Amino acid sequence: MSISRRPASLRRILFAAILFCPLPFTAPFAAAQRLPTNVVPQRYTLKLTPDLQSATFTGVETIGVTLKQPTNAITLNSAQIAFQSVAVTAAGKQQKATVSFDKPKQQATFTFADPLPAGKATLDIRYSGILNNQLRGFYLSKARGQRFAVTQFEPTDARRAFPSFDEPAYKAVFDITIVAPKTDTVISNSPIEADTPGPAADQHTLHFYPTPKMSTYLVAFLVGDFKCTSGASDGVPIRVCATPEQVNLTHFALSTAEFALHFYDNYFGIHYPLKKLDLIGIPDFEAGAMENFGAITFREQDLLLDPKTASISTQENVALDVAHEMAHQWFGDLVTMQWWNNIWLNEGFATWMESKTVAAMRPDWHIPQVVAADEQGALDYDAAPTTHPIRARAASTPAEINQLFDEISYEKGCDVLLTVENYLGPEMFRKGVHAYLTAHEYGNATAQDFWNAQTATSHKPVDKIMQSLITQPGEPILTFASPANGQVSVRQQRFFLNPEVKPDLTEKWTLPVCFVSGAGQSCDVLTPETSTLKLPEGSFLDANARDKGYYRTAYPEPVYKRLVADAETRLTPPERVGLIGDEWALVRSDRASVGDYLNLLAALKSDPNATVIASVVGSASASILSGAAGGLAVVNDRVAATPDQRTELAAWIRRTFSPEYDNLGAPSPNDTPNKKQLRAALFALLGGPGRDPKVISQANQIAEHFMQDPKSVDPNLGQTAMAIAARNGDTALFDKLQQIYETSTNPEFQIGALRMLAEFENPTLEERALQFAVSGKVKSQDAAIQLAIALQIPPERQLAWKFIQSHWPQVHAELTPELGEILVASSGSFCNAGARDQVQSFYSTHKVAAASLSLKHAIEEINGCIQLRQDQEANLKSWLQEQPGIQSGSSPAE
């Protein structure tokens, strides 16, 4: 499953927003939530008849099971299901069941008068359910007067559609039939075997080929007026489907899917396991996308776009989401984790694989630089005391399981795999992946199975490295001495961003450390027992070649100064991104001065790579929305404490970066993707924390042209201009954006306009945006995000928080579990003790489902900001005083 990505979409607007803490679950408590192991399902035969107008459905279900021992009771999962009848046939004898419920556990138990013998048995169940409005299970989705019945089962919601053994290890075959209105399209995991009229005159019945063995959470069925664009790759039919008015936006995703399927066939050495692949955009969808076997579902904005008007970041997001979910078809669907505590292996691998695929498809997008920037967010998240190991100790309830889908599972999981692949080499790592998949296809596996395959294939200590990185929380900081005699002394300890948190000195890692060398890199393995590492020839020291190691670095001052001086000539762009990230981490932990950090950003001001400059720019909402770490926007929001300091910092930004923006010249159709994004990043810096009146004026003009004719403006610059214009906007602009949201059928424009409504800094318009978010006119999949965005924008933060408190019944009504976590996590944007205490007190009495851990992390974020400002504000003030001509009395226009 993808939680979407970056501010343009929901993982990675949403992903870093889903913040979690350690999982203090005990084995006895966890075991009490699991199903008994005596009954194993083999085959489900399902016939469902949804009624879209009444938002209900009926089901006829047969489950073939194997009983390991005699029993007179069978327990399975069920939620929001009403049973009409239950019977079992075993050893030629049929019995009716008495049904009892354990609603807190979402379990139903069928009890029989006579014991059932060990061996095969068949359950026959008649039941009904609701098409709920919770964006999970079998639910109702609406768009432009139409209704759709769609599914989202991961992790624990198949039980809302059919009684089932709803745990990933209980793989079975699914034989699915759907009775639907005759004008509606029906999509499921397998191709259609038969489509016959009836049983009513206005219905048709669709029977799908049986699936291979798979877990319940991967089952999907969708009913509604979907239209599809068709293609194929390696002999596999591929369709991208959407509502009728959006089918013209499916072509980009289709071409991406065609490329990815061929790429994965070759990479895994295993042909795509099913007979078809569908990708479907759903009008209402909580997550970003979901890897249902053969029927992948998406938020519309994460699948559909017009390449003529889509920004590069939007195209990247769609391509990465498509590649992510398709990687799951092998890694997660074909081979599935044994239990949810190893979900990181599914999600970390798909996150790692998505970048490899898109980098091969579009080298001009410089995806390795994007990966390096994403890693900084994971490292910052993992440097909090409330982080947790990649492999969670246990998780049993739906709430506990949902909390495992976080930055650690996705981003740290990806980064650990990147570290190991970089150490082994791409081809050796690929061979280990192939060995793992072939050994467990159509079955279940654990993380140990994966790293044992890598160890056996490579004959290197992958098991020790993976064990170290996966079972321990946090990350190390490697502190190097000056190199001498072909080696360098190094000290490792656990790293925390907050300097008040002291590490346990016994926590140490086994991990490969790769040095930049003339040949590219040279690696040595650091263990808890070693204190020196071998160096490649030459005196230049950068201990994170290609920025693929999962650790922070610190160097003696002469070594660091040389790194900065030679950064543009000796370091690759990902390594420069890592240099920026490491220095900001040292500032956060009070090991370096914010002035040194700003000097580094100034040294890189002319960098020609958009991702490097984006790291310089940063985002004031980095910890919640973008995943970016540090940057000038963060210094402006989290370190600067007075209007004068922000005014002086803005003057320095204009003086330092305006010439770089001017040097790019006017936009041209011949600009590379990198140049377009570079221009947009500098424009955002100057129009945001730089407060450049000239850029703000230009933004207003560009935004007006972009709204009138999106094809007349480079969309990368157009979308950036829209954000700047919105923050400085008036009622007329607000009205136009609201109209675009309410009338556009292009998800990029529609959701982009909605997000901009949350950006207005005018208090009257901010209040209007907040009211609109909970008015019922904004979909529940988006309402909480609007509030979360407002909490991230400094001028809006306090008003947004007061609104949430005073309108809590309306706000709470919009929250699903995932979106509730996002809202609570975004409360961590404050930077003072009074607000921290308010947040703690309010959410202690106004509970949000599955968000207790998010609240703990939000409080920690606030405390970290308080500490950062306490440590660094005076340093910032002194540094600003040393910069000529930028004192607060100077003119704002330079």
PDB file of C-alpha atoms in Angstrom, residues 489-661:
ATOM      1  CA  SER A 489      39.415   6.009  13.470  1.00  0.00           C
ATOM      2  CA  VAL A 490      35.683   6.055  13.955  1.00  0.00           C
ATOM      3  CA  ARG A 491      33.370   6.107  16.957  1.00  0.00           C
ATOM      4  CA  GLN A 492      29.732   5.072  16.693  1.00  0.00           C
ATOM      5  CA  GLN A 493      26.819   5.778  19.005  1.00  0.00           C
ATOM      6  CA  ARG A 494      23.073   6.135  18.698  1.00  0.00           C
ATOM      7  CA  PHE A 495      22.083   9.561  17.367  1.00  0.00           C
ATOM      8  CA  PHE A 496      19.261  11.733  18.730  1.00  0.00           C
ATOM      9  CA  LEU A 497      18.199  15.079  17.303  1.00  0.00           C
ATOM     10  CA  ASN A 498      17.389  16.436  20.752  1.00  0.00           C
ATOM     11  CA  PRO A 499      20.674  17.011  22.628  1.00  0.00           C
ATOM     12  CA  GLU A 500      18.891  16.531  25.945  1.00  0.00           C
ATOM     13  CA  VAL A 501      18.358  12.840  25.104  1.00  0.00           C
ATOM     14  CA  LYS A 502      21.454  10.830  25.958  1.00  0.00           C
ATOM     15  CA  PRO A 503      22.261   7.593  24.089  1.00  0.00           C
ATOM     16  CA  ASP A 504      22.832   4.216  25.630  1.00  0.00           C
ATOM     17  CA  LEU A 505      26.481   3.667  24.800  1.00  0.00           C
ATOM     18  CA  THR A 506      25.966  -0.086  24.512  1.00  0.00           C
ATOM     19  CA  GLU A 507      23.777   0.389  21.405  1.00  0.00           C
ATOM     20  CA  LYS A 508      25.983  -0.276  18.393  1.00  0.00           C
ATOM     21  CA  TRP A 509      25.515  -1.483  14.825  1.00  0.00           C
ATOM     22  CA  THR A 510      27.114  -3.763  12.283  1.00  0.00           C
ATOM     23  CA  LEU A 511      26.930  -1.967   8.949  1.00  0.00           C
ATOM     24  CA  PRO A 512      28.899  -1.314   5.767  1.00  0.00           C
ATOM     25  CA  VAL A 513      30.612   2.074   5.525  1.00  0.00           C
ATOM     26  CA  CYS A 514      31.427   3.093   1.967  1.00  0.00           C
ATOM     27  CA  PHE A 515      33.968   5.818   1.228  1.00  0.00           C
ATOM     28  CA  VAL A 516      34.133   8.014  -1.856  1.00  0.00           C
ATOM     29  CA  SER A 517      37.096   6.973  -3.956  1.00  0.00           C
ATOM     30  CA  GLY A 518      38.465   7.581  -7.411  1.00  0.00           C
ATOM     31  CA  ALA A 519      36.821   4.332  -8.535  1.00  0.00           C
ATOM     32  CA  GLY A 520      33.476   5.376  -7.067  1.00  0.00           C
ATOM     33  CA  GLN A 521      33.478   3.802  -3.616  1.00  0.00           C
ATOM     34  CA  SER A 522      35.355   1.492  -1.283  1.00  0.00           C
ATOM     35  CA  CYS A 523      33.474  -0.287   1.524  1.00  0.00           C
ATOM     36  CA  ASP A 524      34.458  -1.718   4.882  1.00  0.00           C
ATOM     37  CA  VAL A 525      32.220  -3.267   7.537  1.00  0.00           C
ATOM     38  CA  LEU A 526      31.973  -1.501  10.886  1.00  0.00           C
ATOM     39  CA  THR A 527      31.121  -3.727  13.845  1.00  0.00           C
ATOM     40  CA  PRO A 528      30.548  -2.967  17.533  1.00  0.00           C
ATOM     41  CA  GLU A 529      34.084  -4.229  18.189  1.00  0.00           C
ATOM     42  CA  THR A 530      35.954  -2.230  15.519  1.00  0.00           C
ATOM     43  CA  SER A 531      37.199   1.358  15.871  1.00  0.00           C
ATOM     44  CA  THR A 532      39.156   1.807  12.626  1.00  0.00           C
ATOM     45  CA  LEU A 533      38.232   1.400   8.973  1.00  0.00           C
ATOM     46  CA  LYS A 534      40.347   1.006   5.863  1.00  0.00           C
ATOM     47  CA  LEU A 535      40.394   3.953   3.487  1.00  0.00           C
ATOM     48  CA  PRO A 536      40.822   4.044  -0.284  1.00  0.00           C
ATOM     49  CA  GLU A 537      43.877   5.783  -1.665  1.00  0.00           C
ATOM     50  CA  GLY A 538      43.868   9.583  -1.472  1.00  0.00           C
ATOM     51  CA  SER A 539      43.318  12.039   1.352  1.00  0.00           C
ATOM     52  CA  PHE A 540      39.749  13.113   0.554  1.00  0.00           C
ATOM     53  CA  LEU A 541      37.302  11.755   3.147  1.00  0.00           C
ATOM     54  CA  ASP A 542      33.581  11.333   2.552  1.00  0.00           C
ATOM     55  CA  ALA A 543      32.278   8.314   4.417  1.00  0.00           C
ATOM     56  CA  ASN A 544      28.884   7.955   2.745  1.00  0.00           C
ATOM     57  CA  ALA A 545      29.515   7.245  -0.921  1.00  0.00           C
ATOM     58  CA  ARG A 546      26.435   7.852  -3.111  1.00  0.00           C
ATOM     59  CA  ASP A 547      24.621   8.739   0.125  1.00  0.00           C
ATOM     60  CA  LYS A 548      23.373   5.176   0.421  1.00  0.00           C
ATOM     61  CA  GLY A 549      24.443   4.406   3.968  1.00  0.00           C
ATOM     62  CA  TYR A 550      21.896   4.533   6.763  1.00  0.00           C
ATOM     63  CA  TYR A 551      23.820   6.635   9.280  1.00  0.00           C
ATOM     64  CA  ARG A 552      24.841  10.187  10.105  1.00  0.00           C
ATOM     65  CA  THR A 553      28.434  11.389   9.844  1.00  0.00           C
ATOM     66  CA  ALA A 554      30.552  13.957  11.696  1.00  0.00           C
ATOM     67  CA  TYR A 555      34.091  15.028  10.790  1.00  0.00           C
ATOM     68  CA  PRO A 556      36.935  17.053  12.294  1.00  0.00           C
ATOM     69  CA  GLU A 557      36.752  20.713  11.274  1.00  0.00           C
ATOM     70  CA  PRO A 558      39.581  20.554   8.670  1.00  0.00           C
ATOM     71  CA  VAL A 559      37.988  17.514   6.999  1.00  0.00           C
ATOM     72  CA  TYR A 560      34.556  19.151   6.999  1.00  0.00           C
ATOM     73  CA  LYS A 561      35.905  22.398   5.537  1.00  0.00           C
ATOM     74  CA  ARG A 562      37.524  20.493   2.701  1.00  0.00           C
ATOM     75  CA  LEU A 563      34.283  18.611   2.058  1.00  0.00           C
ATOM     76  CA  VAL A 564      32.448  21.910   1.727  1.00  0.00           C
ATOM     77  CA  ALA A 565      35.147  23.479  -0.421  1.00  0.00           C
ATOM     78  CA  ASP A 566      35.219  20.506  -2.796  1.00  0.00           C
ATOM     79  CA  ALA A 567      31.529  19.628  -2.642  1.00  0.00           C
ATOM     80  CA  GLU A 568      30.699  20.842  -6.143  1.00  0.00           C
ATOM     81  CA  THR A 569      33.663  19.060  -7.743  1.00  0.00           C
ATOM     82  CA  ARG A 570      34.257  15.931  -5.654  1.00  0.00           C
ATOM     83  CA  LEU A 571      30.781  14.962  -4.462  1.00  0.00           C
ATOM     84  CA  THR A 572      27.849  13.687  -6.487  1.00  0.00           C
ATOM     85  CA  PRO A 573      24.466  15.460  -6.132  1.00  0.00           C
ATOM     86  CA  PRO A 574      23.111  12.750  -3.766  1.00  0.00           C
ATOM     87  CA  GLU A 575      26.247  13.120  -1.644  1.00  0.00           C
ATOM     88  CA  ARG A 576      25.701  16.887  -1.498  1.00  0.00           C
ATOM     89  CA  VAL A 577      22.104  16.278  -0.386  1.00  0.00           C
ATOM     90  CA  GLY A 578      23.484  14.012   2.339  1.00  0.00           C
ATOM     91  CA  LEU A 579      26.049  16.640   3.363  1.00  0.00           C
ATOM     92  CA  ILE A 580      23.247  19.184   3.842  1.00  0.00           C
ATOM     93  CA  GLY A 581      21.155  16.677   5.776  1.00  0.00           C
ATOM     94  CA  ASP A 582      23.996  15.658   8.077  1.00  0.00           C
ATOM     95  CA  GLU A 583      24.894  19.269   8.866  1.00  0.00           C
ATOM     96  CA  TRP A 584      21.284  20.105   9.714  1.00  0.00           C
ATOM     97  CA  ALA A 585      21.155  17.047  11.978  1.00  0.00           C
ATOM     98  CA  LEU A 586      24.266  18.316  13.760  1.00  0.00           C
ATOM     99  CA  VAL A 587      22.594  21.707  14.196  1.00  0.00           C
ATOM    100  CA  ARG A 588      19.463  20.063  15.602  1.00  0.00           C
ATOM    101  CA  SER A 589      21.582  18.094  18.077  1.00  0.00           C
ATOM    102  CA  ASP A 590      23.580  21.222  19.036  1.00  0.00           C
ATOM    103  CA  ARG A 591      26.826  19.798  17.643  1.00  0.00           C
ATOM    104  CA  ALA A 592      27.069  22.563  15.040  1.00  0.00           C
ATOM    105  CA  SER A 593      25.931  26.159  14.721  1.00  0.00           C
ATOM    106  CA  VAL A 594      23.074  27.306  12.524  1.00  0.00           C
ATOM    107  CA  GLY A 595      25.530  29.844  11.149  1.00  0.00           C
ATOM    108  CA  ASP A 596      27.770  27.039   9.873  1.00  0.00           C
ATOM    109  CA  TYR A 597      24.718  25.461   8.282  1.00  0.00           C
ATOM    110  CA  LEU A 598      23.751  28.688   6.530  1.00  0.00           C
ATOM    111  CA  ASN A 599      27.324  29.069   5.294  1.00  0.00           C
ATOM    112  CA  LEU A 600      27.064  25.583   3.769  1.00  0.00           C
ATOM    113  CA  LEU A 601      23.814  26.503   2.016  1.00  0.00           C
ATOM    114  CA  ALA A 602      25.461  29.651   0.671  1.00  0.00           C
ATOM    115  CA  ALA A 603      28.383  27.580  -0.631  1.00  0.00           C
ATOM    116  CA  LEU A 604      25.916  25.454  -2.593  1.00  0.00           C
ATOM    117  CA  LYS A 605      23.784  28.340  -3.876  1.00  0.00           C
ATOM    118  CA  SER A 606      24.916  27.832  -7.485  1.00  0.00           C
ATOM    119  CA  ASP A 607      24.390  24.089  -7.541  1.00  0.00           C
ATOM    120  CA  PRO A 608      22.822  23.168 -10.902  1.00  0.00           C
ATOM    121  CA  ASN A 609      20.712  20.309  -9.483  1.00  0.00           C
ATOM    122  CA  ALA A 610      17.106  20.964  -8.514  1.00  0.00           C
ATOM    123  CA  THR A 611      17.057  18.427  -5.681  1.00  0.00           C
ATOM    124  CA  VAL A 612      20.136  19.931  -4.048  1.00  0.00           C
ATOM    125  CA  ILE A 613      18.585  23.399  -4.199  1.00  0.00           C
ATOM    126  CA  ALA A 614      15.277  21.991  -2.935  1.00  0.00           C
ATOM    127  CA  SER A 615      17.237  20.721   0.086  1.00  0.00           C
ATOM    128  CA  VAL A 616      18.626  24.237   0.520  1.00  0.00           C
ATOM    129  CA  VAL A 617      15.119  25.687   0.312  1.00  0.00           C
ATOM    130  CA  GLY A 618      13.459  23.131   2.590  1.00  0.00           C
ATOM    131  CA  SER A 619       9.878  23.399   3.795  1.00  0.00           C
ATOM    132  CA  ALA A 620       8.488  24.970   6.929  1.00  0.00           C
ATOM    133  CA  SER A 621       6.161  21.991   7.130  1.00  0.00           C
ATOM    134  CA  ALA A 622       8.915  19.490   6.438  1.00  0.00           C
ATOM    135  CA  SER A 623       8.310  17.109   9.308  1.00  0.00           C
ATOM    136  CA  ILE A 624       4.635  16.759   8.433  1.00  0.00           C
ATOM    137  CA  LEU A 625       4.117  17.142   4.733  1.00  0.00           C
ATOM    138  CA  SER A 626       7.203  16.861   2.624  1.00  0.00           C
ATOM    139  CA  GLY A 627       9.742  14.620   4.271  1.00  0.00           C
ATOM    140  CA  ALA A 628      12.429  17.203   3.474  1.00  0.00           C
ATOM    141  CA  ALA A 629      14.892  17.823   6.307  1.00  0.00           C
ATOM    142  CA  GLY A 630      16.132  21.282   7.195  1.00  0.00           C
ATOM    143  CA  GLY A 631      16.481  24.108   4.710  1.00  0.00           C
ATOM    144  CA  LEU A 632      15.988  27.852   4.867  1.00  0.00           C
ATOM    145  CA  ALA A 633      12.226  27.634   5.280  1.00  0.00           C
ATOM    146  CA  VAL A 634      12.740  25.562   8.423  1.00  0.00           C
ATOM    147  CA  VAL A 635      15.335  27.969   9.822  1.00  0.00           C
ATOM    148  CA  ASN A 636      12.871  30.780   9.148  1.00  0.00           C
ATOM    149  CA  ASP A 637      10.040  29.010  10.988  1.00  0.00           C
ATOM    150  CA  ARG A 638      11.747  26.989  13.710  1.00  0.00           C
ATOM    151  CA  VAL A 639      14.894  28.955  14.652  1.00  0.00           C
ATOM    152  CA  ALA A 640      14.113  32.603  13.931  1.00  0.00           C
ATOM    153  CA  ALA A 641      11.990  33.867  16.829  1.00  0.00           C
ATOM    154  CA  THR A 642      11.281  37.510  16.046  1.00  0.00           C
ATOM    155  CA  PRO A 643       9.948  39.495  13.074  1.00  0.00           C
ATOM    156  CA  ASP A 644      13.290  41.310  12.834  1.00  0.00           C
ATOM    157  CA  GLN A 645      15.207  38.040  12.539  1.00  0.00           C
ATOM    158  CA  ARG A 646      12.876  36.828   9.786  1.00  0.00           C
ATOM    159  CA  THR A 647      13.172  40.150   7.977  1.00  0.00           C
ATOM    160  CA  GLU A 648      16.971  39.993   8.099  1.00  0.00           C
ATOM    161  CA  LEU A 649      17.016  36.362   6.993  1.00  0.00           C
ATOM    162  CA  ALA A 650      14.709  37.272   4.094  1.00  0.00           C
ATOM    163  CA  ALA A 651      17.083  40.042   3.035  1.00  0.00           C
ATOM    164  CA  TRP A 652      20.001  37.598   3.075  1.00  0.00           C
ATOM    165  CA  ILE A 653      18.015  35.075   1.027  1.00  0.00           C
ATOM    166  CA  ARG A 654      17.220  37.711  -1.601  1.00  0.00           C
ATOM    167  CA  ARG A 655      20.793  38.912  -1.800  1.00  0.00           C
ATOM    168  CA  THR A 656      22.210  35.394  -2.006  1.00  0.00           C
ATOM    169  CA  PHE A 657      19.738  33.630  -4.292  1.00  0.00           C
ATOM    170  CA  SER A 658      18.181  36.304  -6.519  1.00  0.00           C
ATOM    171  CA  PRO A 659      21.215  36.283  -8.841  1.00  0.00           C
ATOM    172  CA  GLU A 660      20.957  32.496  -9.131  1.00  0.00           C
ATOM    173  CA  TYR A 661      17.310  32.749 -10.146  1.00  0.00           C
TER     174      TYR A 661
END
